[in-house]
Short mmCIF file of C-alpha atoms and ligand atoms in Angstrom, two decimals:
data_model
loop_
_atom_site.label_atom_id
_atom_site.label_comp_id
_atom_site.label_asym_id
_atom_site.label_seq_id
_atom_site.Cartn_x
_atom_site.Cartn_y
_atom_site.Cartn_z
CA UNK A 29 -13.51 39.21 35.32
CA UNK A 30 -10.93 40.64 37.69
CA UNK A 31 -7.94 41.96 35.71
CA UNK A 32 -5.43 44.25 37.49
CA UNK A 33 -5.48 47.75 36.02
CA UNK A 34 -2.45 48.93 34.15
CA UNK A 35 -0.33 51.94 34.76
CA UNK A 36 -1.43 54.80 32.47
CA UNK A 37 1.17 56.07 30.04
CA UNK A 38 2.44 59.64 30.62
CA UNK A 39 -0.20 61.39 28.47
CA UNK A 40 -2.93 59.71 30.51
CA UNK A 41 -1.50 60.42 33.89
CA UNK A 42 -3.27 63.68 34.49
CA UNK A 43 -6.58 62.36 33.25
CA UNK A 44 -9.36 63.06 35.69
CA UNK A 45 -7.68 66.00 37.36
CA UNK A 46 -10.28 68.70 37.97
CA UNK A 47 -13.13 66.40 37.37
CA UNK A 48 -15.38 65.10 40.15
CA UNK A 49 -14.60 61.62 38.87
CA UNK A 50 -14.74 59.14 41.84
CA UNK A 51 -12.18 56.70 40.35
CA UNK A 52 -10.95 55.32 37.02
CA UNK A 53 -9.02 52.43 35.75
CA UNK A 54 -6.76 52.23 32.78
CA UNK A 55 -6.07 49.12 30.86
CA UNK A 56 -3.65 48.61 27.92
CA UNK A 57 -5.75 45.65 26.60
CA UNK A 58 -8.93 43.98 27.72
CA UNK A 59 -11.53 41.75 26.02
CA UNK A 60 -14.34 44.29 26.87
CA UNK A 61 -14.44 47.25 29.26
CA UNK A 62 -18.07 46.28 29.93
CA UNK A 63 -17.02 43.11 31.78
CA UNK A 64 -14.36 44.93 33.78
CA UNK A 65 -16.79 47.68 34.85
CA UNK A 66 -19.52 45.09 35.84
CA UNK A 67 -17.16 43.24 38.00
CA UNK A 68 -15.99 46.52 39.56
CA UNK A 69 -19.61 47.57 40.10
CA UNK A 70 -20.32 44.20 41.77
CA UNK A 71 -17.52 44.86 44.15
CA UNK A 72 -19.11 48.22 45.08
CA UNK A 73 -17.65 50.80 42.67
CA UNK A 74 -19.77 53.96 42.79
CA UNK A 75 -21.68 55.99 40.27
CA UNK A 76 -19.37 57.73 37.81
CA UNK A 77 -16.50 55.28 37.97
CA UNK A 78 -14.88 54.74 34.57
CA UNK A 79 -13.00 51.95 32.93
CA UNK A 80 -10.89 52.81 29.96
CA UNK A 81 -8.94 50.52 27.55
CA UNK A 82 -6.55 51.46 24.82
CA UNK A 83 -7.22 48.14 22.93
CA UNK A 84 -10.40 46.01 23.14
CA UNK A 85 -10.08 42.60 21.64
CA UNK A 86 -13.79 41.45 22.14
CA UNK A 87 -15.76 44.66 22.37
CA UNK A 88 -19.53 44.26 22.36
CA UNK A 89 -21.89 46.30 20.30
CA UNK A 90 -25.71 46.46 20.24
CA UNK A 91 -27.71 43.67 18.85
CA UNK A 92 -24.97 41.04 19.51
CA UNK A 93 -22.54 42.77 17.11
CA UNK A 94 -18.82 43.12 17.71
CA UNK A 95 -17.18 46.44 18.30
CA UNK A 96 -13.51 46.58 17.22
CA UNK A 97 -11.14 49.01 19.03
CA UNK A 98 -7.60 48.83 17.60
CA UNK A 99 -4.85 50.10 19.87
CA UNK A 100 -4.43 53.90 20.33
CA UNK A 101 -7.04 54.72 17.61
CA UNK A 102 -10.32 55.32 19.49
CA UNK A 103 -11.90 55.82 22.94
CA UNK A 104 -13.48 52.69 24.44
CA UNK A 105 -14.80 53.10 27.95
CA UNK A 106 -17.50 51.95 30.27
CA UNK A 107 -19.23 54.03 32.98
CA UNK A 108 -20.92 52.87 36.11
CA UNK A 109 -24.37 54.31 36.74
CA UNK A 110 -26.43 53.59 39.86
CA UNK A 111 -30.03 54.72 39.06
CA UNK A 112 -32.04 56.27 41.89
CA UNK A 113 -35.32 54.74 42.92
CA UNK A 114 -37.12 57.91 41.74
CA UNK A 115 -35.65 57.34 38.25
CA UNK A 116 -37.49 54.00 37.82
CA UNK A 117 -39.97 55.45 35.33
CA UNK A 118 -37.25 57.03 33.23
CA UNK A 119 -34.77 54.15 32.70
CA UNK A 120 -35.61 53.87 29.07
CA UNK A 121 -34.09 57.38 28.56
CA UNK A 122 -30.72 56.20 29.62
CA UNK A 123 -29.56 55.36 26.08
CA UNK A 124 -30.64 58.81 24.96
CA UNK A 125 -28.86 60.35 27.93
CA UNK A 126 -25.54 58.76 26.96
CA UNK A 127 -25.91 59.81 23.28
CA UNK A 128 -26.79 63.27 24.34
CA UNK A 129 -23.69 63.53 26.54
CA UNK A 130 -21.44 62.36 23.67
CA UNK A 131 -23.16 64.75 21.20
CA UNK A 132 -22.76 67.67 23.64
CA UNK A 133 -19.03 66.87 24.05
CA UNK A 134 -18.58 66.84 20.26
CA UNK A 135 -20.53 70.19 19.97
CA UNK A 136 -17.87 71.57 22.28
CA UNK A 137 -15.41 71.07 19.33
CA UNK A 138 -17.64 72.97 17.02
CA UNK A 139 -19.12 69.88 15.40
CA UNK A 140 -22.73 69.16 14.62
CA UNK A 141 -23.51 65.64 15.62
CA UNK A 142 -26.81 63.98 15.16
CA UNK A 143 -28.29 61.12 17.16
CA UNK A 144 -29.68 58.24 15.15
CA UNK A 145 -32.35 56.71 17.41
CA UNK A 146 -31.78 55.39 19.89
CA UNK A 147 -28.14 56.26 20.48
CA UNK A 148 -25.75 56.14 17.58
CA UNK A 149 -23.89 59.39 17.19
CA UNK A 150 -23.35 60.58 13.61
CA UNK A 151 -21.16 63.06 11.96
CA UNK A 152 -21.86 64.06 8.38
CA UNK A 153 -24.48 61.21 8.31
CA UNK A 154 -22.07 58.56 9.31
CA UNK A 155 -21.52 56.76 12.61
CA UNK A 156 -18.78 58.08 14.82
CA UNK A 157 -19.80 56.66 18.15
CA UNK A 158 -22.01 53.87 19.67
CA UNK A 159 -23.53 53.35 23.08
CA UNK A 160 -24.27 50.06 24.76
CA UNK A 161 -26.40 50.03 27.93
CA UNK A 162 -26.31 46.90 30.09
CA UNK A 163 -28.32 46.66 33.28
CA UNK A 164 -27.79 44.33 36.31
CA UNK A 165 -30.77 43.78 38.48
CA UNK A 166 -30.92 42.70 42.10
CA UNK A 167 -33.99 43.69 44.05
CA UNK A 168 -36.04 46.93 43.87
CA UNK A 169 -37.47 49.21 41.36
CA UNK A 170 -34.25 50.11 39.56
CA UNK A 171 -31.10 48.01 38.56
CA UNK A 172 -28.37 47.58 41.17
CA UNK A 173 -26.21 49.16 38.44
CA UNK A 174 -26.05 49.95 34.83
CA UNK A 175 -22.82 49.86 32.79
CA UNK A 176 -22.90 52.29 29.90
CA UNK A 177 -20.21 51.47 27.25
CA UNK A 178 -19.17 54.09 24.74
CA UNK A 179 -16.97 53.58 21.73
CA UNK A 180 -15.89 56.66 19.73
CA UNK A 181 -13.86 56.41 16.61
CA UNK A 182 -11.08 58.97 16.85
CA UNK A 183 -8.47 58.28 14.23
CA UNK A 184 -8.81 56.67 10.83
CA UNK A 185 -7.47 53.35 12.04
CA UNK A 186 -10.59 52.99 14.19
CA UNK A 187 -12.87 52.67 11.10
CA UNK A 188 -13.08 49.05 10.05
CA UNK A 189 -11.97 48.66 6.39
CA UNK A 190 -14.76 46.27 5.49
CA UNK A 191 -18.18 47.67 4.43
CA UNK A 192 -20.47 48.04 7.42
CA UNK A 193 -24.30 47.78 7.64
CA UNK A 194 -24.20 51.51 8.37
CA UNK A 195 -21.30 53.72 7.18
CA UNK A 196 -18.78 54.72 9.78
CA UNK A 197 -16.56 57.73 10.23
CA UNK A 198 -14.09 59.05 12.75
CA UNK A 199 -13.47 62.31 14.45
CA UNK A 200 -10.26 62.94 12.59
CA UNK A 201 -12.26 63.24 9.41
CA UNK A 202 -14.30 66.13 10.81
CA UNK A 203 -11.82 67.87 13.16
CA UNK A 204 -8.49 68.70 11.57
CA UNK A 205 -6.64 69.56 14.75
CA UNK A 206 -4.58 67.29 17.00
CA UNK A 207 -6.85 65.43 19.35
CA UNK A 208 -5.49 64.65 22.77
CA UNK A 209 -7.68 61.71 23.63
CA UNK A 210 -7.41 62.19 27.47
CA UNK A 211 -8.85 65.69 27.04
CA UNK A 212 -11.60 64.35 24.83
CA UNK A 213 -12.43 61.72 27.35
CA UNK A 214 -12.49 64.26 30.12
CA UNK A 215 -14.93 66.33 28.08
CA UNK A 216 -17.11 63.33 27.54
CA UNK A 217 -17.28 62.52 31.20
CA UNK A 218 -17.93 66.07 32.08
CA UNK A 219 -20.88 66.39 29.69
CA UNK A 220 -22.36 62.99 30.56
CA UNK A 221 -22.44 63.80 34.24
CA UNK A 222 -23.66 67.37 33.66
CA UNK A 223 -26.80 65.72 32.22
CA UNK A 224 -26.94 62.69 34.37
CA UNK A 225 -29.36 64.00 37.01
CA UNK A 226 -31.65 65.42 34.38
CA UNK A 227 -32.96 62.01 33.35
CA UNK A 228 -36.36 62.81 34.58
CA UNK A 229 -36.53 66.30 33.25
CA UNK A 230 -38.28 67.30 30.08
CA UNK A 231 -35.14 69.23 29.07
CA UNK A 232 -33.23 65.92 28.53
CA UNK A 233 -35.85 64.59 26.23
CA UNK A 234 -36.02 67.90 24.36
CA UNK A 235 -32.20 68.06 23.93
CA UNK A 236 -32.21 64.44 22.65
CA UNK A 237 -35.06 65.15 20.28
CA UNK A 238 -33.47 68.28 18.87
CA UNK A 239 -30.48 66.31 17.84
CA UNK A 240 -32.44 63.39 16.37
CA UNK A 241 -31.31 62.47 12.91
CA UNK A 242 -33.90 62.38 10.10
CA UNK A 243 -36.57 64.17 12.20
CA UNK A 244 -39.43 65.21 9.83
CA UNK A 245 -37.88 63.09 7.05
CA UNK A 246 -38.76 59.82 5.46
CA UNK A 247 -37.14 56.77 6.97
CA UNK A 248 -37.22 52.94 6.56
CA UNK A 249 -37.78 51.08 9.76
CA UNK A 250 -37.00 47.33 9.98
CA UNK A 251 -38.99 45.78 12.73
CA UNK A 252 -39.56 41.99 13.13
CA UNK A 253 -38.47 41.38 9.61
CA UNK A 254 -40.99 43.98 8.20
CA UNK A 255 -39.88 47.07 6.34
CA UNK A 256 -41.94 50.08 7.15
CA UNK A 257 -41.78 53.40 5.27
CA UNK A 258 -42.50 56.34 7.56
CA UNK A 259 -41.79 59.90 8.47
CA UNK A 260 -39.74 60.18 11.67
CA UNK A 261 -41.82 62.39 14.09
CA UNK A 262 -39.67 62.31 17.27
CA UNK A 263 -39.70 60.83 20.70
CA UNK A 264 -42.32 59.71 23.23
CA UNK A 265 -41.98 60.70 26.94
CA UNK A 266 -40.13 57.38 27.47
CA UNK A 267 -37.72 58.19 24.67
CA UNK A 268 -39.28 55.65 22.22
CA UNK A 269 -39.33 56.25 18.51
CA UNK A 270 -42.46 57.93 17.01
CA UNK A 271 -43.16 57.72 13.31
CA UNK A 272 -45.95 58.26 10.94
CA UNK A 273 -46.17 55.35 8.45
CA UNK A 274 -46.87 55.78 4.75
CA UNK A 275 -50.39 54.55 5.54
CA UNK A 276 -50.97 57.55 7.81
CA UNK A 277 -50.83 55.62 11.02
CA UNK A 278 -48.76 56.89 14.02
CA UNK A 279 -46.58 54.08 15.48
CA UNK A 280 -44.27 53.91 18.48
CA UNK A 281 -41.26 51.61 18.51
CA UNK A 282 -39.41 50.58 21.70
CA UNK A 283 -36.88 48.91 19.57
CA UNK A 284 -36.07 48.45 15.90
CA UNK A 285 -33.74 46.22 13.91
CA UNK A 286 -32.80 48.96 11.63
CA UNK A 287 -33.44 52.66 10.94
CA UNK A 288 -32.34 54.22 7.65
CA UNK A 289 -32.93 57.49 5.98
CA UNK A 290 -35.11 57.06 2.97
CA UNK A 291 -34.66 59.41 -0.04
CA UNK A 292 -37.88 59.27 -1.95
CA UNK A 293 -37.30 58.21 -5.56
CA UNK A 294 -39.01 61.46 -6.75
CA UNK A 295 -36.53 63.74 -5.12
CA UNK A 296 -33.58 61.61 -6.27
CA UNK A 297 -34.92 61.96 -9.79
CA UNK A 298 -35.44 65.73 -9.27
CA UNK A 299 -31.83 66.01 -8.01
CA UNK A 300 -30.44 64.28 -11.13
CA UNK A 301 -32.38 66.76 -13.26
CA UNK A 302 -31.47 69.86 -11.21
CA UNK A 303 -27.95 68.89 -10.23
CA UNK A 304 -26.67 68.97 -6.62
CA UNK A 305 -27.85 72.01 -4.61
CA UNK A 306 -24.34 73.37 -3.98
CA UNK A 307 -23.44 73.55 -7.65
CA UNK A 308 -24.09 76.77 -9.64
CA UNK A 309 -26.63 76.20 -12.42
CA UNK A 310 -25.02 75.34 -15.78
CA UNK A 311 -25.01 78.30 -18.03
C1 LIG B 1752 -23.03 50.00 19.22
O1 LIG B 1752 -23.28 48.84 18.76
O2 LIG B 1752 -23.17 50.99 18.61
C2 LIG B 1752 -22.52 50.08 20.69
C3 LIG B 1752 -21.06 50.03 20.68
C4 LIG B 1752 -20.50 50.15 22.14
C5 LIG B 1752 -18.98 49.90 22.17
C6 LIG B 1752 -18.40 50.16 23.45
S1 LIG B 1752 -16.70 50.30 23.43
C7 LIG B 1752 -16.56 50.37 25.12
C8 LIG B 1752 -17.59 49.33 25.61
N1 LIG B 1752 -17.06 48.02 25.80
C9 LIG B 1752 -17.70 47.11 24.91
O3 LIG B 1752 -17.42 45.91 24.84
N2 LIG B 1752 -18.63 47.76 24.23
C10 LIG B 1752 -18.73 49.21 24.58
#
């Protein structure tokens, strides 16, 4: 899809200044920034190029879901990545790399995001951002290019009113200061590309694992229609999910249909007896 880019409004004009960003394109409205970035990459756009849209009408999410981006409420963008041949063994870490970059950028605002494996970013246990990694292969050991799409809910209008499979939140609910979105996007790009060439390094895996939601806690994994109770252990070298099932077996998942925290019924009952931890005991 070859749509001519728009002229950024005044608050976006300085975006990218001071960043080693090769090029970026601003759109007022597109069906999906993924399609625009893929077309641009096919025409030769280099690693790091960014496509940003104020309004996405047919945004794509993982697992064939839709990703709604109402005008001016969120950040919806796609990045072009051109993996190096020596990164062939580490491509499965790309989703974690992207989630880590987003998490690091939010940490820069004093927030404490967690990453729900593989790459949902949570604030206060609810999803604030999602990542979609789409690879295009030609010949060779690595894709010709990968388009990494990131959607971050900024203002309340970005959170869909209908109940979602997993609860959503937005940055505004956790950060009570004005949020200039161009500054936020610059921060995101900066963090993402600070970590980009560490894909093969143990440090990236460690940083991803340290931020993993529910680590050491009971979870419910849905896989091929089966519900598996387990404790989330962490990541494999590839960035796959490692759990210990309630039957005591260690299992690795390369993909899951659903991952949920599981509060064991006993601790729920105990909490009801004791009252919430933050309340003083009744006198
Ligand atoms: C998810 O399901 O969690 C991934 C959501 C990814 C949404 C982003 S918004 C920018 C880019 N363009 C799209 O169509 N999708 C991604």
